[in-house]
JSON list of C-alpha atoms in Angstrom, two decimals:
[
{"chain": "A", "resi": 157, "resn": "UNK", "atom": "CA", "xyz": [49.38, 95.87, 109.68]},
{"chain": "A", "resi": 158, "resn": "UNK", "atom": "CA", "xyz": [53.07, 95.86, 111.01]},
{"chain": "A", "resi": 159, "resn": "UNK", "atom": "CA", "xyz": [56.00, 96.67, 108.12]},
{"chain": "A", "resi": 160, "resn": "UNK", "atom": "CA", "xyz": [59.44, 95.59, 108.36]},
{"chain": "A", "resi": 161, "resn": "UNK", "atom": "CA", "xyz": [62.16, 96.29, 106.04]},
{"chain": "A", "resi": 162, "resn": "UNK", "atom": "CA", "xyz": [60.45, 99.39, 104.71]},
{"chain": "A", "resi": 163, "resn": "UNK", "atom": "CA", "xyz": [62.71, 102.56, 103.70]},
{"chain": "A", "resi": 164, "resn": "UNK", "atom": "CA", "xyz": [60.84, 103.88, 100.84]},
{"chain": "A", "resi": 165, "resn": "UNK", "atom": "CA", "xyz": [56.98, 104.60, 101.88]},
{"chain": "A", "resi": 166, "resn": "UNK", "atom": "CA", "xyz": [56.24, 104.47, 98.22]},
{"chain": "A", "resi": 167, "resn": "UNK", "atom": "CA", "xyz": [57.25, 101.21, 97.59]},
{"chain": "A", "resi": 168, "resn": "UNK", "atom": "CA", "xyz": [55.56, 98.90, 100.41]},
{"chain": "A", "resi": 169, "resn": "UNK", "atom": "CA", "xyz": [56.47, 96.03, 98.39]},
{"chain": "A", "resi": 170, "resn": "UNK", "atom": "CA", "xyz": [60.41, 96.35, 99.41]},
{"chain": "A", "resi": 171, "resn": "UNK", "atom": "CA", "xyz": [59.69, 95.30, 102.78]},
{"chain": "A", "resi": 172, "resn": "UNK", "atom": "CA", "xyz": [57.58, 92.86, 104.70]},
{"chain": "A", "resi": 173, "resn": "UNK", "atom": "CA", "xyz": [54.05, 93.21, 105.73]},
{"chain": "A", "resi": 174, "resn": "UNK", "atom": "CA", "xyz": [52.06, 91.13, 108.55]},
{"chain": "A", "resi": 175, "resn": "UNK", "atom": "CA", "xyz": [48.84, 91.35, 110.06]},
{"chain": "A", "resi": 176, "resn": "UNK", "atom": "CA", "xyz": [48.61, 91.31, 114.06]},
{"chain": "A", "resi": 177, "resn": "UNK", "atom": "CA", "xyz": [46.39, 89.07, 115.79]},
{"chain": "A", "resi": 178, "resn": "UNK", "atom": "CA", "xyz": [47.30, 90.33, 119.49]},
{"chain": "A", "resi": 179, "resn": "UNK", "atom": "CA", "xyz": [47.94, 93.60, 121.16]},
{"chain": "A", "resi": 180, "resn": "UNK", "atom": "CA", "xyz": [48.49, 94.60, 124.39]},
{"chain": "A", "resi": 181, "resn": "UNK", "atom": "CA", "xyz": [49.29, 97.80, 126.20]},
{"chain": "A", "resi": 182, "resn": "UNK", "atom": "CA", "xyz": [50.79, 98.11, 129.62]},
{"chain": "A", "resi": 183, "resn": "UNK", "atom": "CA", "xyz": [47.91, 98.09, 132.03]},
{"chain": "A", "resi": 184, "resn": "UNK", "atom": "CA", "xyz": [49.19, 101.19, 133.76]},
{"chain": "A", "resi": 185, "resn": "UNK", "atom": "CA", "xyz": [49.91, 103.44, 130.70]},
{"chain": "A", "resi": 186, "resn": "UNK", "atom": "CA", "xyz": [47.31, 106.49, 131.15]},
{"chain": "A", "resi": 187, "resn": "UNK", "atom": "CA", "xyz": [46.82, 106.97, 127.73]},
{"chain": "A", "resi": 188, "resn": "UNK", "atom": "CA", "xyz": [48.95, 109.97, 127.48]},
{"chain": "A", "resi": 189, "resn": "UNK", "atom": "CA", "xyz": [52.41, 111.47, 128.22]},
{"chain": "A", "resi": 190, "resn": "UNK", "atom": "CA", "xyz": [53.81, 109.63, 131.14]},
{"chain": "A", "resi": 191, "resn": "UNK", "atom": "CA", "xyz": [55.22, 106.33, 132.35]},
{"chain": "A", "resi": 192, "resn": "UNK", "atom": "CA", "xyz": [54.38, 102.82, 131.23]},
{"chain": "A", "resi": 193, "resn": "UNK", "atom": "CA", "xyz": [54.04, 103.89, 127.42]},
{"chain": "A", "resi": 194, "resn": "UNK", "atom": "CA", "xyz": [54.81, 100.55, 126.16]},
{"chain": "A", "resi": 195, "resn": "UNK", "atom": "CA", "xyz": [52.83, 97.92, 124.09]},
{"chain": "A", "resi": 196, "resn": "UNK", "atom": "CA", "xyz": [53.47, 94.78, 122.45]},
{"chain": "A", "resi": 197, "resn": "UNK", "atom": "CA", "xyz": [51.83, 92.87, 119.10]},
{"chain": "A", "resi": 198, "resn": "UNK", "atom": "CA", "xyz": [51.86, 89.55, 117.90]},
{"chain": "A", "resi": 199, "resn": "UNK", "atom": "CA", "xyz": [52.24, 89.18, 114.16]},
{"chain": "A", "resi": 200, "resn": "UNK", "atom": "CA", "xyz": [50.35, 86.38, 112.54]},
{"chain": "A", "resi": 201, "resn": "UNK", "atom": "CA", "xyz": [53.05, 85.01, 110.70]},
{"chain": "A", "resi": 202, "resn": "UNK", "atom": "CA", "xyz": [57.28, 85.42, 111.29]},
{"chain": "A", "resi": 203, "resn": "UNK", "atom": "CA", "xyz": [59.23, 88.06, 109.49]},
{"chain": "A", "resi": 204, "resn": "UNK", "atom": "CA", "xyz": [61.73, 86.35, 107.06]},
{"chain": "A", "resi": 205, "resn": "UNK", "atom": "CA", "xyz": [65.43, 87.71, 108.36]},
{"chain": "A", "resi": 206, "resn": "UNK", "atom": "CA", "xyz": [67.42, 89.19, 105.46]},
{"chain": "A", "resi": 207, "resn": "UNK", "atom": "CA", "xyz": [69.68, 92.25, 105.31]},
{"chain": "A", "resi": 208, "resn": "UNK", "atom": "CA", "xyz": [67.05, 94.69, 105.80]},
{"chain": "A", "resi": 209, "resn": "UNK", "atom": "CA", "xyz": [65.00, 92.47, 108.47]},
{"chain": "A", "resi": 210, "resn": "UNK", "atom": "CA", "xyz": [66.83, 91.61, 111.78]},
{"chain": "A", "resi": 211, "resn": "UNK", "atom": "CA", "xyz": [65.93, 90.75, 115.14]},
{"chain": "A", "resi": 212, "resn": "UNK", "atom": "CA", "xyz": [66.54, 93.06, 118.01]},
{"chain": "A", "resi": 213, "resn": "UNK", "atom": "CA", "xyz": [68.12, 91.69, 121.39]},
{"chain": "A", "resi": 214, "resn": "UNK", "atom": "CA", "xyz": [66.06, 92.72, 124.51]},
{"chain": "A", "resi": 215, "resn": "UNK", "atom": "CA", "xyz": [68.41, 94.58, 127.25]},
{"chain": "A", "resi": 216, "resn": "UNK", "atom": "CA", "xyz": [69.17, 92.54, 130.45]},
{"chain": "A", "resi": 217, "resn": "UNK", "atom": "CA", "xyz": [66.56, 93.53, 133.39]},
{"chain": "A", "resi": 218, "resn": "UNK", "atom": "CA", "xyz": [67.40, 97.04, 134.92]},
{"chain": "A", "resi": 219, "resn": "UNK", "atom": "CA", "xyz": [70.30, 97.47, 132.70]},
{"chain": "A", "resi": 220, "resn": "UNK", "atom": "CA", "xyz": [71.90, 100.80, 132.09]},
{"chain": "A", "resi": 221, "resn": "UNK", "atom": "CA", "xyz": [72.47, 101.74, 128.91]},
{"chain": "A", "resi": 222, "resn": "UNK", "atom": "CA", "xyz": [75.28, 104.46, 127.74]},
{"chain": "A", "resi": 223, "resn": "UNK", "atom": "CA", "xyz": [76.80, 106.01, 125.10]},
{"chain": "A", "resi": 224, "resn": "UNK", "atom": "CA", "xyz": [75.54, 106.37, 121.21]},
{"chain": "A", "resi": 225, "resn": "UNK", "atom": "CA", "xyz": [72.54, 105.23, 119.76]},
{"chain": "A", "resi": 226, "resn": "UNK", "atom": "CA", "xyz": [70.57, 105.43, 116.69]},
{"chain": "A", "resi": 227, "resn": "UNK", "atom": "CA", "xyz": [67.04, 106.41, 116.55]},
{"chain": "A", "resi": 228, "resn": "UNK", "atom": "CA", "xyz": [64.70, 105.09, 113.47]},
{"chain": "A", "resi": 229, "resn": "UNK", "atom": "CA", "xyz": [61.30, 106.83, 112.47]},
{"chain": "A", "resi": 230, "resn": "UNK", "atom": "CA", "xyz": [58.60, 108.39, 110.21]},
{"chain": "A", "resi": 231, "resn": "UNK", "atom": "CA", "xyz": [58.13, 111.12, 112.35]},
{"chain": "A", "resi": 232, "resn": "UNK", "atom": "CA", "xyz": [57.92, 114.95, 110.97]},
{"chain": "A", "resi": 233, "resn": "UNK", "atom": "CA", "xyz": [61.39, 116.00, 109.88]},
{"chain": "A", "resi": 234, "resn": "UNK", "atom": "CA", "xyz": [60.25, 119.79, 111.06]},
{"chain": "A", "resi": 235, "resn": "UNK", "atom": "CA", "xyz": [57.71, 119.97, 113.97]},
{"chain": "A", "resi": 236, "resn": "UNK", "atom": "CA", "xyz": [55.71, 122.59, 112.52]},
{"chain": "A", "resi": 237, "resn": "UNK", "atom": "CA", "xyz": [55.48, 121.30, 109.06]},
{"chain": "A", "resi": 238, "resn": "UNK", "atom": "CA", "xyz": [53.02, 118.03, 109.56]},
{"chain": "A", "resi": 239, "resn": "UNK", "atom": "CA", "xyz": [54.33, 116.08, 106.69]},
{"chain": "A", "resi": 240, "resn": "UNK", "atom": "CA", "xyz": [55.78, 112.71, 107.23]},
{"chain": "A", "resi": 241, "resn": "UNK", "atom": "CA", "xyz": [58.87, 112.03, 105.14]},
{"chain": "A", "resi": 242, "resn": "UNK", "atom": "CA", "xyz": [58.95, 109.28, 102.34]},
{"chain": "A", "resi": 243, "resn": "UNK", "atom": "CA", "xyz": [62.20, 107.43, 103.47]},
{"chain": "A", "resi": 244, "resn": "UNK", "atom": "CA", "xyz": [62.89, 106.27, 106.91]},
{"chain": "A", "resi": 245, "resn": "UNK", "atom": "CA", "xyz": [64.71, 108.53, 108.99]},
{"chain": "A", "resi": 246, "resn": "UNK", "atom": "CA", "xyz": [67.43, 107.72, 111.05]},
{"chain": "A", "resi": 247, "resn": "UNK", "atom": "CA", "xyz": [69.81, 109.75, 113.33]},
{"chain": "A", "resi": 248, "resn": "UNK", "atom": "CA", "xyz": [72.74, 109.26, 115.64]},
{"chain": "A", "resi": 249, "resn": "UNK", "atom": "CA", "xyz": [71.86, 110.38, 119.61]},
{"chain": "A", "resi": 250, "resn": "UNK", "atom": "CA", "xyz": [73.62, 110.16, 122.82]},
{"chain": "A", "resi": 251, "resn": "UNK", "atom": "CA", "xyz": [71.75, 108.38, 125.92]},
{"chain": "A", "resi": 252, "resn": "UNK", "atom": "CA", "xyz": [71.70, 110.79, 128.98]},
{"chain": "A", "resi": 253, "resn": "UNK", "atom": "CA", "xyz": [71.10, 108.76, 131.97]},
{"chain": "A", "resi": 254, "resn": "UNK", "atom": "CA", "xyz": [68.10, 109.49, 134.46]},
{"chain": "A", "resi": 255, "resn": "UNK", "atom": "CA", "xyz": [69.26, 112.14, 136.66]},
{"chain": "A", "resi": 256, "resn": "UNK", "atom": "CA", "xyz": [71.15, 114.19, 134.11]},
{"chain": "A", "resi": 257, "resn": "UNK", "atom": "CA", "xyz": [67.71, 114.23, 132.09]},
{"chain": "A", "resi": 258, "resn": "UNK", "atom": "CA", "xyz": [65.58, 115.12, 135.03]},
{"chain": "A", "resi": 259, "resn": "UNK", "atom": "CA", "xyz": [67.77, 118.42, 135.48]},
{"chain": "A", "resi": 260, "resn": "UNK", "atom": "CA", "xyz": [67.48, 119.31, 131.79]},
{"chain": "A", "resi": 261, "resn": "UNK", "atom": "CA", "xyz": [63.55, 119.33, 132.07]},
{"chain": "A", "resi": 262, "resn": "UNK", "atom": "CA", "xyz": [61.12, 121.77, 133.40]},
{"chain": "A", "resi": 263, "resn": "UNK", "atom": "CA", "xyz": [60.28, 120.69, 137.24]},
{"chain": "A", "resi": 264, "resn": "UNK", "atom": "CA", "xyz": [56.69, 119.29, 136.25]},
{"chain": "A", "resi": 265, "resn": "UNK", "atom": "CA", "xyz": [57.89, 117.05, 133.35]},
{"chain": "A", "resi": 266, "resn": "UNK", "atom": "CA", "xyz": [55.82, 113.99, 133.53]},
{"chain": "A", "resi": 267, "resn": "UNK", "atom": "CA", "xyz": [59.30, 111.82, 133.49]},
{"chain": "A", "resi": 268, "resn": "UNK", "atom": "CA", "xyz": [60.43, 109.01, 136.03]},
{"chain": "A", "resi": 269, "resn": "UNK", "atom": "CA", "xyz": [62.84, 106.08, 136.45]},
{"chain": "A", "resi": 270, "resn": "UNK", "atom": "CA", "xyz": [61.40, 103.91, 133.82]},
{"chain": "A", "resi": 271, "resn": "UNK", "atom": "CA", "xyz": [62.33, 106.32, 130.98]},
{"chain": "A", "resi": 272, "resn": "UNK", "atom": "CA", "xyz": [65.68, 107.16, 129.58]},
{"chain": "A", "resi": 273, "resn": "UNK", "atom": "CA", "xyz": [66.52, 110.07, 127.39]},
{"chain": "A", "resi": 274, "resn": "UNK", "atom": "CA", "xyz": [68.63, 111.46, 124.19]},
{"chain": "A", "resi": 275, "resn": "UNK", "atom": "CA", "xyz": [70.17, 114.24, 123.46]},
{"chain": "A", "resi": 276, "resn": "UNK", "atom": "CA", "xyz": [70.96, 115.13, 119.90]},
{"chain": "A", "resi": 277, "resn": "UNK", "atom": "CA", "xyz": [74.41, 115.57, 119.05]},
{"chain": "A", "resi": 278, "resn": "UNK", "atom": "CA", "xyz": [73.59, 118.86, 117.02]},
{"chain": "A", "resi": 279, "resn": "UNK", "atom": "CA", "xyz": [71.12, 120.21, 119.11]},
{"chain": "A", "resi": 280, "resn": "UNK", "atom": "CA", "xyz": [68.47, 120.58, 115.92]},
{"chain": "A", "resi": 281, "resn": "UNK", "atom": "CA", "xyz": [67.39, 116.91, 115.58]},
{"chain": "A", "resi": 282, "resn": "UNK", "atom": "CA", "xyz": [65.56, 114.81, 118.04]},
{"chain": "A", "resi": 283, "resn": "UNK", "atom": "CA", "xyz": [62.36, 112.45, 118.08]},
{"chain": "A", "resi": 284, "resn": "UNK", "atom": "CA", "xyz": [59.31, 114.26, 116.29]},
{"chain": "A", "resi": 285, "resn": "UNK", "atom": "CA", "xyz": [55.65, 113.80, 115.77]},
{"chain": "A", "resi": 286, "resn": "UNK", "atom": "CA", "xyz": [54.98, 110.36, 114.18]},
{"chain": "A", "resi": 287, "resn": "UNK", "atom": "CA", "xyz": [57.97, 108.79, 115.84]},
{"chain": "A", "resi": 288, "resn": "UNK", "atom": "CA", "xyz": [56.45, 107.46, 118.76]},
{"chain": "A", "resi": 289, "resn": "UNK", "atom": "CA", "xyz": [56.78, 103.65, 119.06]},
{"chain": "A", "resi": 290, "resn": "UNK", "atom": "CA", "xyz": [59.80, 103.52, 117.01]},
{"chain": "A", "resi": 291, "resn": "UNK", "atom": "CA", "xyz": [63.11, 101.92, 118.25]},
{"chain": "A", "resi": 292, "resn": "UNK", "atom": "CA", "xyz": [65.98, 103.63, 120.07]},
{"chain": "A", "resi": 293, "resn": "UNK", "atom": "CA", "xyz": [68.93, 101.30, 119.21]},
{"chain": "A", "resi": 294, "resn": "UNK", "atom": "CA", "xyz": [72.27, 100.56, 120.01]},
{"chain": "A", "resi": 295, "resn": "UNK", "atom": "CA", "xyz": [75.00, 98.08, 118.61]},
{"chain": "A", "resi": 296, "resn": "UNK", "atom": "CA", "xyz": [76.49, 95.60, 121.15]},
{"chain": "A", "resi": 297, "resn": "UNK", "atom": "CA", "xyz": [80.16, 94.99, 121.68]},
{"chain": "A", "resi": 298, "resn": "UNK", "atom": "CA", "xyz": [79.26, 91.43, 119.55]},
{"chain": "A", "resi": 299, "resn": "UNK", "atom": "CA", "xyz": [77.92, 93.76, 116.57]},
{"chain": "A", "resi": 300, "resn": "UNK", "atom": "CA", "xyz": [74.39, 92.56, 117.34]},
{"chain": "A", "resi": 301, "resn": "UNK", "atom": "CA", "xyz": [71.64, 95.43, 117.87]},
{"chain": "A", "resi": 302, "resn": "UNK", "atom": "CA", "xyz": [69.78, 95.87, 121.04]},
{"chain": "A", "resi": 303, "resn": "UNK", "atom": "CA", "xyz": [66.49, 97.93, 121.78]},
{"chain": "A", "resi": 304, "resn": "UNK", "atom": "CA", "xyz": [67.02, 100.49, 124.28]},
{"chain": "A", "resi": 305, "resn": "UNK", "atom": "CA", "xyz": [64.01, 102.61, 124.31]},
{"chain": "A", "resi": 306, "resn": "UNK", "atom": "CA", "xyz": [60.59, 102.98, 122.46]},
{"chain": "A", "resi": 307, "resn": "UNK", "atom": "CA", "xyz": [60.14, 106.83, 121.28]},
{"chain": "A", "resi": 308, "resn": "UNK", "atom": "CA", "xyz": [57.63, 108.28, 124.12]},
{"chain": "A", "resi": 309, "resn": "UNK", "atom": "CA", "xyz": [57.42, 111.99, 124.11]},
{"chain": "A", "resi": 310, "resn": "UNK", "atom": "CA", "xyz": [59.43, 115.29, 123.56]},
{"chain": "A", "resi": 311, "resn": "UNK", "atom": "CA", "xyz": [58.71, 118.72, 123.76]},
{"chain": "A", "resi": 312, "resn": "UNK", "atom": "CA", "xyz": [57.79, 121.11, 120.67]},
{"chain": "A", "resi": 313, "resn": "UNK", "atom": "CA", "xyz": [59.14, 122.34, 118.49]},
{"chain": "A", "resi": 314, "resn": "UNK", "atom": "CA", "xyz": [61.04, 119.29, 118.11]},
{"chain": "A", "resi": 315, "resn": "UNK", "atom": "CA", "xyz": [64.99, 119.60, 118.33]},
{"chain": "A", "resi": 316, "resn": "UNK", "atom": "CA", "xyz": [64.14, 122.35, 120.85]},
{"chain": "A", "resi": 317, "resn": "UNK", "atom": "CA", "xyz": [68.12, 122.83, 122.01]},
{"chain": "A", "resi": 318, "resn": "UNK", "atom": "CA", "xyz": [68.89, 121.72, 125.39]},
{"chain": "A", "resi": 319, "resn": "UNK", "atom": "CA", "xyz": [65.68, 119.88, 125.70]},
{"chain": "A", "resi": 320, "resn": "UNK", "atom": "CA", "xyz": [66.06, 115.72, 125.34]},
{"chain": "A", "resi": 321, "resn": "UNK", "atom": "CA", "xyz": [64.03, 113.38, 123.91]},
{"chain": "A", "resi": 322, "resn": "UNK", "atom": "CA", "xyz": [61.91, 111.09, 126.15]},
{"chain": "A", "resi": 323, "resn": "UNK", "atom": "CA", "xyz": [61.67, 107.02, 125.62]},
{"chain": "A", "resi": 324, "resn": "UNK", "atom": "CA", "xyz": [60.40, 104.23, 127.65]},
{"chain": "A", "resi": 325, "resn": "UNK", "atom": "CA", "xyz": [63.46, 102.27, 129.02]},
{"chain": "A", "resi": 326, "resn": "UNK", "atom": "CA", "xyz": [62.99, 98.68, 127.66]},
{"chain": "A", "resi": 327, "resn": "UNK", "atom": "CA", "xyz": [65.25, 97.58, 130.23]},
{"chain": "A", "resi": 328, "resn": "UNK", "atom": "CA", "xyz": [62.53, 98.62, 133.12]},
{"chain": "A", "resi": 329, "resn": "UNK", "atom": "CA", "xyz": [59.93, 96.16, 131.27]},
{"chain": "A", "resi": 330, "resn": "UNK", "atom": "CA", "xyz": [61.91, 92.91, 130.60]},
{"chain": "A", "resi": 331, "resn": "UNK", "atom": "CA", "xyz": [59.75, 91.09, 132.82]},
{"chain": "A", "resi": 332, "resn": "UNK", "atom": "CA", "xyz": [56.33, 92.58, 131.73]},
{"chain": "A", "resi": 333, "resn": "UNK", "atom": "CA", "xyz": [57.27, 91.88, 128.25]},
{"chain": "A", "resi": 334, "resn": "UNK", "atom": "CA", "xyz": [58.24, 88.06, 129.30]},
{"chain": "A", "resi": 335, "resn": "UNK", "atom": "CA", "xyz": [54.79, 87.77, 131.49]},
{"chain": "A", "resi": 336, "resn": "UNK", "atom": "CA", "xyz": [52.87, 89.35, 128.55]},
{"chain": "A", "resi": 337, "resn": "UNK", "atom": "CA", "xyz": [54.50, 86.82, 126.17]},
{"chain": "A", "resi": 338, "resn": "UNK", "atom": "CA", "xyz": [53.75, 83.75, 128.39]},
{"chain": "A", "resi": 339, "resn": "UNK", "atom": "CA", "xyz": [50.16, 84.96, 128.76]},
{"chain": "A", "resi": 340, "resn": "UNK", "atom": "CA", "xyz": [49.49, 85.08, 125.01]},
{"chain": "A", "resi": 341, "resn": "UNK", "atom": "CA", "xyz": [50.86, 81.60, 124.68]},
{"chain": "A", "resi": 342, "resn": "UNK", "atom": "CA", "xyz": [48.88, 80.37, 127.42]},
{"chain": "A", "resi": 343, "resn": "UNK", "atom": "CA", "xyz": [45.68, 81.73, 125.65]},
{"chain": "A", "resi": 344, "resn": "UNK", "atom": "CA", "xyz": [46.85, 80.03, 122.34]},
{"chain": "A", "resi": 345, "resn": "UNK", "atom": "CA", "xyz": [47.17, 76.64, 124.21]},
{"chain": "A", "resi": 346, "resn": "UNK", "atom": "CA", "xyz": [44.14, 77.08, 126.40]},
{"chain": "A", "resi": 347, "resn": "UNK", "atom": "CA", "xyz": [42.24, 77.89, 123.27]},
{"chain": "A", "resi": 348, "resn": "UNK", "atom": "CA", "xyz": [43.54, 74.72, 121.43]},
{"chain": "A", "resi": 349, "resn": "UNK", "atom": "CA", "xyz": [42.09, 72.53, 124.07]},
{"chain": "A", "resi": 350, "resn": "UNK", "atom": "CA", "xyz": [38.60, 73.48, 123.61]}
]
């Protein structure tokens, strides 16, 4: 089940719910912390766009995104308190480019060029347990919303001063997304011919 437009978990009727009929996980994802931490799901019925449900733009292939972004998620608000919030959480954060991020992390950190990082502005907030898969988005000059990253991993305790949160860089996977989408629709066409 996928929800969109949900802000209050105790009122699931405020959002839209959809079933999925197809999920694909990147074929090179190792199943733990590391690169290629991305998946796609196809919903059985389109979402209806309104003031709470809007499409996001994909970045250009290999686009380098800088500046401020917004993170959304249902993860823990404190890393040692395993309770997810009742309301959707959001925070502003700044993108850190790969080389700078690499310097901030321990030498053995499982980061690669297909990741993007963010640093919290107040050094107390960050992505946390339960935020994985959540969107890191940026507003474009046209006022549209672009997805920059997908929450992948971070260090515990969350908000650890000086350590960034790590995301899958969506710009690194635009071609993979296009191929996965095409393969899905080829499968639909093939099944329809049977």
